[in-house]
Amino acid sequence: MNFSLVQNVVWAGSIGVNAALLFVLVLKQRWREFTFFTSWIAFLTAEMIVLYLIYRTGSVRLYTDVYWSCVIVDFLLQIAVVVEMARIVLRPTGTWVHDARKRFILFATIGTLVAAGVALILHPSAPSSLDAWEIRGNLFAGMMMCECFIAMMGAATRLGLQWGNHVMGLGQGLAVWATVAVLVDALHNLLGRYTWFNTLDNLRGFVWIAAVLFWTVVFWRSEKARLPLSGDMQKYLVELHDSVQYDLSRTEPSLRNNP
């Protein structure tokens, strides 16, 4: 296995910035609120180090086995990060806003089905079926990440929910990286192992490095006080409170009569 100088730079750079971001998340105790995001960055850091060490030994079979095992964990953690962001944004009072949760689940489900359909319909030109499924899988993961993120933003915007500085920065970085990743994977799907395959993969790597550097700055800074909830959201919460109080007032007499 021979990697070019640029690929080695991308690999080493990714390990370095991931480790720096992980350090900031732990030092500033951001991991308490962003547990899955911290776990994802920690996993990626460990994965890249392990794969690099295996790569240096020249064991193709072991590298392939570890790589595919990591792909599954990576995908699950990416989805967990989006759900974690949704939990932070769509639970402004500590409990899920009912309408927001329904909208998020509905559009996220539709997005997942669309991503799966697109990935299965396309037939990339690849030297082996395993390579073809890798290209399909990367496209599916990238599209699902984008669509779940859009679903979350749509639900939050519809109800006028405010974004915090940290979660907003995380979302901005993810949006840029996931968009570039989807475009690269779409070209891989359409063109297979073409002339610019490695070049675009390197581009995706540099975008990832830029996103991680951006997150490092975002999470290093203290979060400003969050803006108050919108008028519609305040009205929703007042009505919810009144409804709960009314239900309790009806329930208390029956409890006293039936000890």
Tab-separated table of C-alpha atoms in Angstrom:
chain	number	residue	atom	x	y	z
A	1	MET	CA	0.000	0.000	0.000
A	2	ASN	CA	1.556	3.272	-1.152
A	3	PHE	CA	0.092	6.665	-0.292
A	4	SER	CA	1.173	9.911	-1.930
A	5	LEU	CA	2.795	12.778	-0.042
A	6	VAL	CA	-0.483	14.719	-0.079
A	7	GLN	CA	-2.407	11.751	1.324
A	8	ASN	CA	0.131	11.390	4.129
A	9	VAL	CA	-0.157	15.103	4.890
A	10	VAL	CA	-3.952	14.857	5.040
A	11	TRP	CA	-3.723	11.810	7.291
A	12	ALA	CA	-1.195	13.349	9.687
A	13	GLY	CA	-3.031	16.676	9.682
A	14	SER	CA	-6.348	15.012	10.485
A	15	ILE	CA	-4.845	13.144	13.441
A	16	GLY	CA	-3.272	16.352	14.746
A	17	VAL	CA	-6.369	18.544	14.556
A	18	ASN	CA	-8.628	15.783	15.904
A	19	ALA	CA	-6.360	15.373	18.919
A	20	ALA	CA	-6.318	19.152	19.475
A	21	LEU	CA	-10.126	19.356	19.318
A	22	LEU	CA	-10.476	16.392	21.687
A	23	PHE	CA	-8.132	18.138	24.128
A	24	VAL	CA	-10.267	21.300	24.032
A	25	LEU	CA	-13.533	19.375	24.486
A	26	VAL	CA	-12.146	17.661	27.587
A	27	LEU	CA	-10.260	20.656	29.010
A	28	LYS	CA	-13.240	23.004	28.651
A	29	GLN	CA	-15.647	20.234	29.725
A	30	ARG	CA	-17.711	20.630	26.576
A	31	TRP	CA	-18.041	16.845	26.552
A	32	ARG	CA	-20.706	17.123	29.250
A	33	GLU	CA	-23.186	18.605	26.769
A	34	PHE	CA	-21.676	17.190	23.570
A	35	THR	CA	-21.037	13.626	24.699
A	36	PHE	CA	-21.587	11.910	21.350
A	37	PHE	CA	-19.631	14.543	19.432
A	38	THR	CA	-16.701	14.100	21.819
A	39	SER	CA	-16.990	10.312	21.457
A	40	TRP	CA	-16.994	10.664	17.669
A	41	ILE	CA	-13.844	12.801	17.647
A	42	ALA	CA	-12.120	10.447	20.105
A	43	PHE	CA	-13.061	7.463	17.945
A	44	LEU	CA	-11.806	9.119	14.751
A	45	THR	CA	-8.518	10.023	16.403
A	46	ALA	CA	-7.957	6.466	17.625
A	47	GLU	CA	-9.125	5.002	14.301
A	48	MET	CA	-6.701	7.074	12.240
A	49	ILE	CA	-3.766	6.217	14.499
A	50	VAL	CA	-4.561	2.475	14.448
A	51	LEU	CA	-5.109	2.402	10.689
A	52	TYR	CA	-1.880	4.295	10.092
A	53	LEU	CA	0.087	1.832	12.221
A	54	ILE	CA	-1.510	-1.094	10.377
A	55	TYR	CA	-0.795	0.615	7.071
A	56	ARG	CA	2.873	0.907	8.005
A	57	THR	CA	3.040	-2.870	8.583
A	58	GLY	CA	1.745	-3.496	5.055
A	59	SER	CA	-0.997	-5.910	6.147
A	60	VAL	CA	-3.705	-5.338	3.515
A	61	ARG	CA	-6.136	-7.913	4.938
A	62	LEU	CA	-5.941	-6.586	8.503
A	63	TYR	CA	-6.239	-3.002	7.262
A	64	THR	CA	-9.373	-3.888	5.279
A	65	ASP	CA	-11.008	-5.722	8.195
A	66	VAL	CA	-10.349	-2.915	10.675
A	67	TYR	CA	-11.379	-0.241	8.168
A	68	TRP	CA	-14.789	-1.790	7.473
A	69	SER	CA	-15.431	-2.376	11.162
A	70	CYS	CA	-14.693	1.288	11.834
A	71	VAL	CA	-16.960	2.448	8.999
A	72	ILE	CA	-20.007	1.040	10.791
A	73	VAL	CA	-19.130	2.628	14.137
A	74	ASP	CA	-18.310	5.930	12.420
A	75	PHE	CA	-21.686	5.997	10.675
A	76	LEU	CA	-23.611	5.304	13.905
A	77	LEU	CA	-21.717	8.020	15.762
A	78	GLN	CA	-22.416	10.539	12.995
A	79	ILE	CA	-26.148	9.928	13.343
A	80	ALA	CA	-25.828	10.136	17.135
A	81	VAL	CA	-24.172	13.555	16.772
A	82	VAL	CA	-27.110	14.885	14.719
A	83	VAL	CA	-29.609	13.494	17.246
A	84	GLU	CA	-27.574	15.075	20.054
A	85	MET	CA	-27.725	18.444	18.301
A	86	ALA	CA	-31.470	18.011	17.858
A	87	ARG	CA	-31.812	17.230	21.575
A	88	ILE	CA	-29.975	20.446	22.495
A	89	VAL	CA	-31.853	22.673	20.047
A	90	LEU	CA	-35.322	21.113	20.285
A	91	ARG	CA	-35.334	20.804	24.084
A	92	PRO	CA	-35.004	24.447	25.175
A	93	THR	CA	-36.593	23.763	28.580
A	94	GLY	CA	-35.142	20.288	29.187
A	95	THR	CA	-38.039	18.406	27.583
A	96	TRP	CA	-38.758	17.772	23.913
A	97	VAL	CA	-41.048	20.230	22.192
A	98	HIS	CA	-43.712	17.860	20.906
A	99	ASP	CA	-44.250	19.415	17.466
A	100	ALA	CA	-40.505	19.775	16.903
A	101	ARG	CA	-39.816	16.132	17.704
A	102	LYS	CA	-42.537	14.933	15.329
A	103	ARG	CA	-41.240	17.118	12.509
A	104	PHE	CA	-37.648	16.040	13.077
A	105	ILE	CA	-38.503	12.320	13.095
A	106	LEU	CA	-40.756	12.627	10.032
A	107	PHE	CA	-38.282	14.493	7.829
A	108	ALA	CA	-35.299	12.499	9.081
A	109	THR	CA	-37.109	9.275	8.142
A	110	ILE	CA	-37.980	10.618	4.685
A	111	GLY	CA	-34.375	11.765	4.216
A	112	THR	CA	-33.048	8.339	5.178
A	113	LEU	CA	-35.286	6.617	2.635
A	114	VAL	CA	-34.281	9.075	-0.094
A	115	ALA	CA	-30.577	8.609	0.700
A	116	ALA	CA	-30.922	4.817	0.639
A	117	GLY	CA	-32.831	4.934	-2.652
A	118	VAL	CA	-30.268	7.156	-4.368
A	119	ALA	CA	-27.337	5.049	-3.127
A	120	LEU	CA	-28.935	1.818	-4.377
A	121	ILE	CA	-30.068	3.172	-7.749
A	122	LEU	CA	-26.628	4.429	-8.739
A	123	HIS	CA	-24.145	1.869	-10.065
A	124	PRO	CA	-20.605	3.216	-9.663
A	125	SER	CA	-17.859	2.058	-11.955
A	126	ALA	CA	-15.440	0.348	-9.561
A	127	PRO	CA	-12.812	-2.414	-9.841
A	128	SER	CA	-14.687	-4.642	-7.387
A	129	SER	CA	-18.107	-4.998	-5.796
A	130	LEU	CA	-16.591	-4.095	-2.422
A	131	ASP	CA	-15.297	-0.804	-3.809
A	132	ALA	CA	-18.713	-0.116	-5.326
A	133	TRP	CA	-20.458	-0.702	-1.993
A	134	GLU	CA	-17.923	1.526	-0.255
A	135	ILE	CA	-18.766	4.371	-2.647
A	136	ARG	CA	-22.507	3.762	-2.167
A	137	GLY	CA	-22.120	3.604	1.608
A	138	ASN	CA	-20.175	6.861	1.769
A	139	LEU	CA	-22.804	8.617	-0.337
A	140	PHE	CA	-25.631	7.233	1.811
A	141	ALA	CA	-23.919	8.322	5.048
A	142	GLY	CA	-23.190	11.808	3.718
A	143	MET	CA	-26.712	12.340	2.370
A	144	MET	CA	-28.276	11.043	5.573
A	145	MET	CA	-26.117	13.376	7.668
A	146	CYS	CA	-27.138	16.374	5.521
A	147	GLU	CA	-30.828	15.502	5.457
A	148	CYS	CA	-31.097	14.794	9.190
A	149	PHE	CA	-29.320	18.080	9.846
A	150	ILE	CA	-31.713	19.928	7.515
A	151	ALA	CA	-34.670	18.236	9.245
A	152	MET	CA	-33.439	19.460	12.606
A	153	MET	CA	-32.921	23.023	11.335
A	154	GLY	CA	-36.363	23.004	9.738
A	155	ALA	CA	-38.064	21.877	12.935
A	156	ALA	CA	-36.198	24.471	15.007
A	157	THR	CA	-36.861	27.308	12.548
A	158	ARG	CA	-40.556	26.438	12.266
A	159	LEU	CA	-41.019	26.862	16.026
A	160	GLY	CA	-38.653	29.818	16.368
A	161	LEU	CA	-36.205	27.969	18.627
A	162	GLN	CA	-32.861	29.669	19.287
A	163	TRP	CA	-29.495	28.049	18.571
A	164	GLY	CA	-26.662	28.296	21.090
A	165	ASN	CA	-23.204	29.428	19.979
A	166	HIS	CA	-21.523	26.035	20.389
A	167	VAL	CA	-24.236	24.001	18.717
A	168	MET	CA	-24.504	26.595	15.957
A	169	GLY	CA	-20.758	26.371	15.303
A	170	LEU	CA	-20.934	22.589	15.302
A	171	GLY	CA	-23.813	22.701	12.833
A	172	GLN	CA	-22.052	25.130	10.505
A	173	GLY	CA	-18.919	22.993	10.351
A	174	LEU	CA	-20.909	19.814	9.793
A	175	ALA	CA	-22.981	21.426	7.062
A	176	VAL	CA	-19.909	22.497	5.071
A	177	TRP	CA	-18.036	19.213	5.510
A	178	ALA	CA	-21.074	17.004	4.815
A	179	THR	CA	-21.971	19.003	1.684
A	180	VAL	CA	-18.464	18.618	0.255
A	181	ALA	CA	-18.457	14.925	1.213
A	182	VAL	CA	-21.770	14.318	-0.592
A	183	LEU	CA	-20.557	16.087	-3.747
A	184	VAL	CA	-17.331	14.067	-3.759
A	185	ASP	CA	-19.165	10.784	-3.164
A	186	ALA	CA	-21.715	11.647	-5.858
A	187	LEU	CA	-18.874	12.091	-8.375
A	188	HIS	CA	-17.326	8.826	-7.178
A	189	ASN	CA	-20.679	7.126	-7.753
A	190	LEU	CA	-21.104	8.549	-11.219
A	191	LEU	CA	-17.523	8.226	-12.470
A	192	GLY	CA	-16.021	5.404	-10.390
A	193	ARG	CA	-12.214	5.259	-10.055
A	194	TYR	CA	-11.563	8.167	-12.413
A	195	THR	CA	-8.491	10.398	-12.824
A	196	TRP	CA	-9.521	12.899	-10.139
A	197	PHE	CA	-10.604	10.280	-7.585
A	198	ASN	CA	-7.670	10.735	-5.183
A	199	THR	CA	-7.548	14.500	-5.718
A	200	LEU	CA	-11.174	14.933	-4.639
A	201	ASP	CA	-10.646	12.589	-1.705
A	202	ASN	CA	-7.756	14.796	-0.608
A	203	LEU	CA	-9.972	17.864	-0.996
A	204	ARG	CA	-12.518	16.282	1.321
A	205	GLY	CA	-9.707	15.635	3.799
A	206	PHE	CA	-8.563	19.264	3.750
A	207	VAL	CA	-12.157	20.445	4.254
A	208	TRP	CA	-12.384	18.135	7.270
A	209	ILE	CA	-9.174	19.616	8.712
A	210	ALA	CA	-10.580	23.125	8.220
A	211	ALA	CA	-13.861	22.156	9.910
A	212	VAL	CA	-12.061	20.644	12.907
A	213	LEU	CA	-9.891	23.755	13.290
A	214	PHE	CA	-13.072	25.849	13.200
A	215	TRP	CA	-14.669	23.642	15.892
A	216	THR	CA	-11.545	23.914	18.025
A	217	VAL	CA	-11.859	27.709	18.077
A	218	VAL	CA	-15.638	27.560	18.639
A	219	PHE	CA	-15.436	25.193	21.603
A	220	TRP	CA	-12.433	26.974	23.114
A	221	ARG	CA	-14.438	30.176	23.440
A	222	SER	CA	-17.008	30.588	26.181
A	223	GLU	CA	-20.602	30.472	25.098
A	224	LYS	CA	-22.497	33.753	25.226
A	225	ALA	CA	-25.847	33.971	26.949
A	226	ARG	CA	-28.494	32.456	24.743
A	227	LEU	CA	-31.151	34.674	23.249
A	228	PRO	CA	-34.639	34.501	24.788
A	229	LEU	CA	-37.194	32.224	23.195
A	230	SER	CA	-39.325	33.634	20.409
A	231	GLY	CA	-42.818	34.962	21.085
A	232	ASP	CA	-44.436	31.911	19.488
A	233	MET	CA	-42.310	29.565	21.571
A	234	GLN	CA	-43.089	31.454	24.791
A	235	LYS	CA	-46.793	31.298	23.959
A	236	TYR	CA	-46.497	27.556	23.321
A	237	LEU	CA	-44.813	26.973	26.683
A	238	VAL	CA	-47.376	29.110	28.552
A	239	GLU	CA	-50.233	27.161	26.958
A	240	LEU	CA	-48.472	23.888	27.802
A	241	HIS	CA	-48.046	25.004	31.421
A	242	ASP	CA	-51.715	26.036	31.677
A	243	SER	CA	-52.784	22.694	30.213
A	244	VAL	CA	-50.704	20.767	32.741
A	245	GLN	CA	-52.046	22.873	35.618
A	246	TYR	CA	-55.617	22.272	34.448
A	247	ASP	CA	-55.071	18.516	34.245
A	248	LEU	CA	-53.580	18.506	37.728
A	249	SER	CA	-56.513	20.487	39.128
A	250	ARG	CA	-58.904	17.857	37.769
A	251	THR	CA	-56.825	14.973	39.012
A	252	GLU	CA	-56.298	16.115	42.607
A	253	PRO	CA	-59.985	15.826	43.714
A	254	SER	CA	-60.232	12.285	42.381
A	255	LEU	CA	-57.049	11.339	44.230
A	256	ARG	CA	-58.444	12.715	47.486
A	257	ASN	CA	-61.710	10.789	46.989
A	258	ASN	CA	-59.853	7.574	46.171
A	259	PRO	CA	-57.006	7.292	48.664
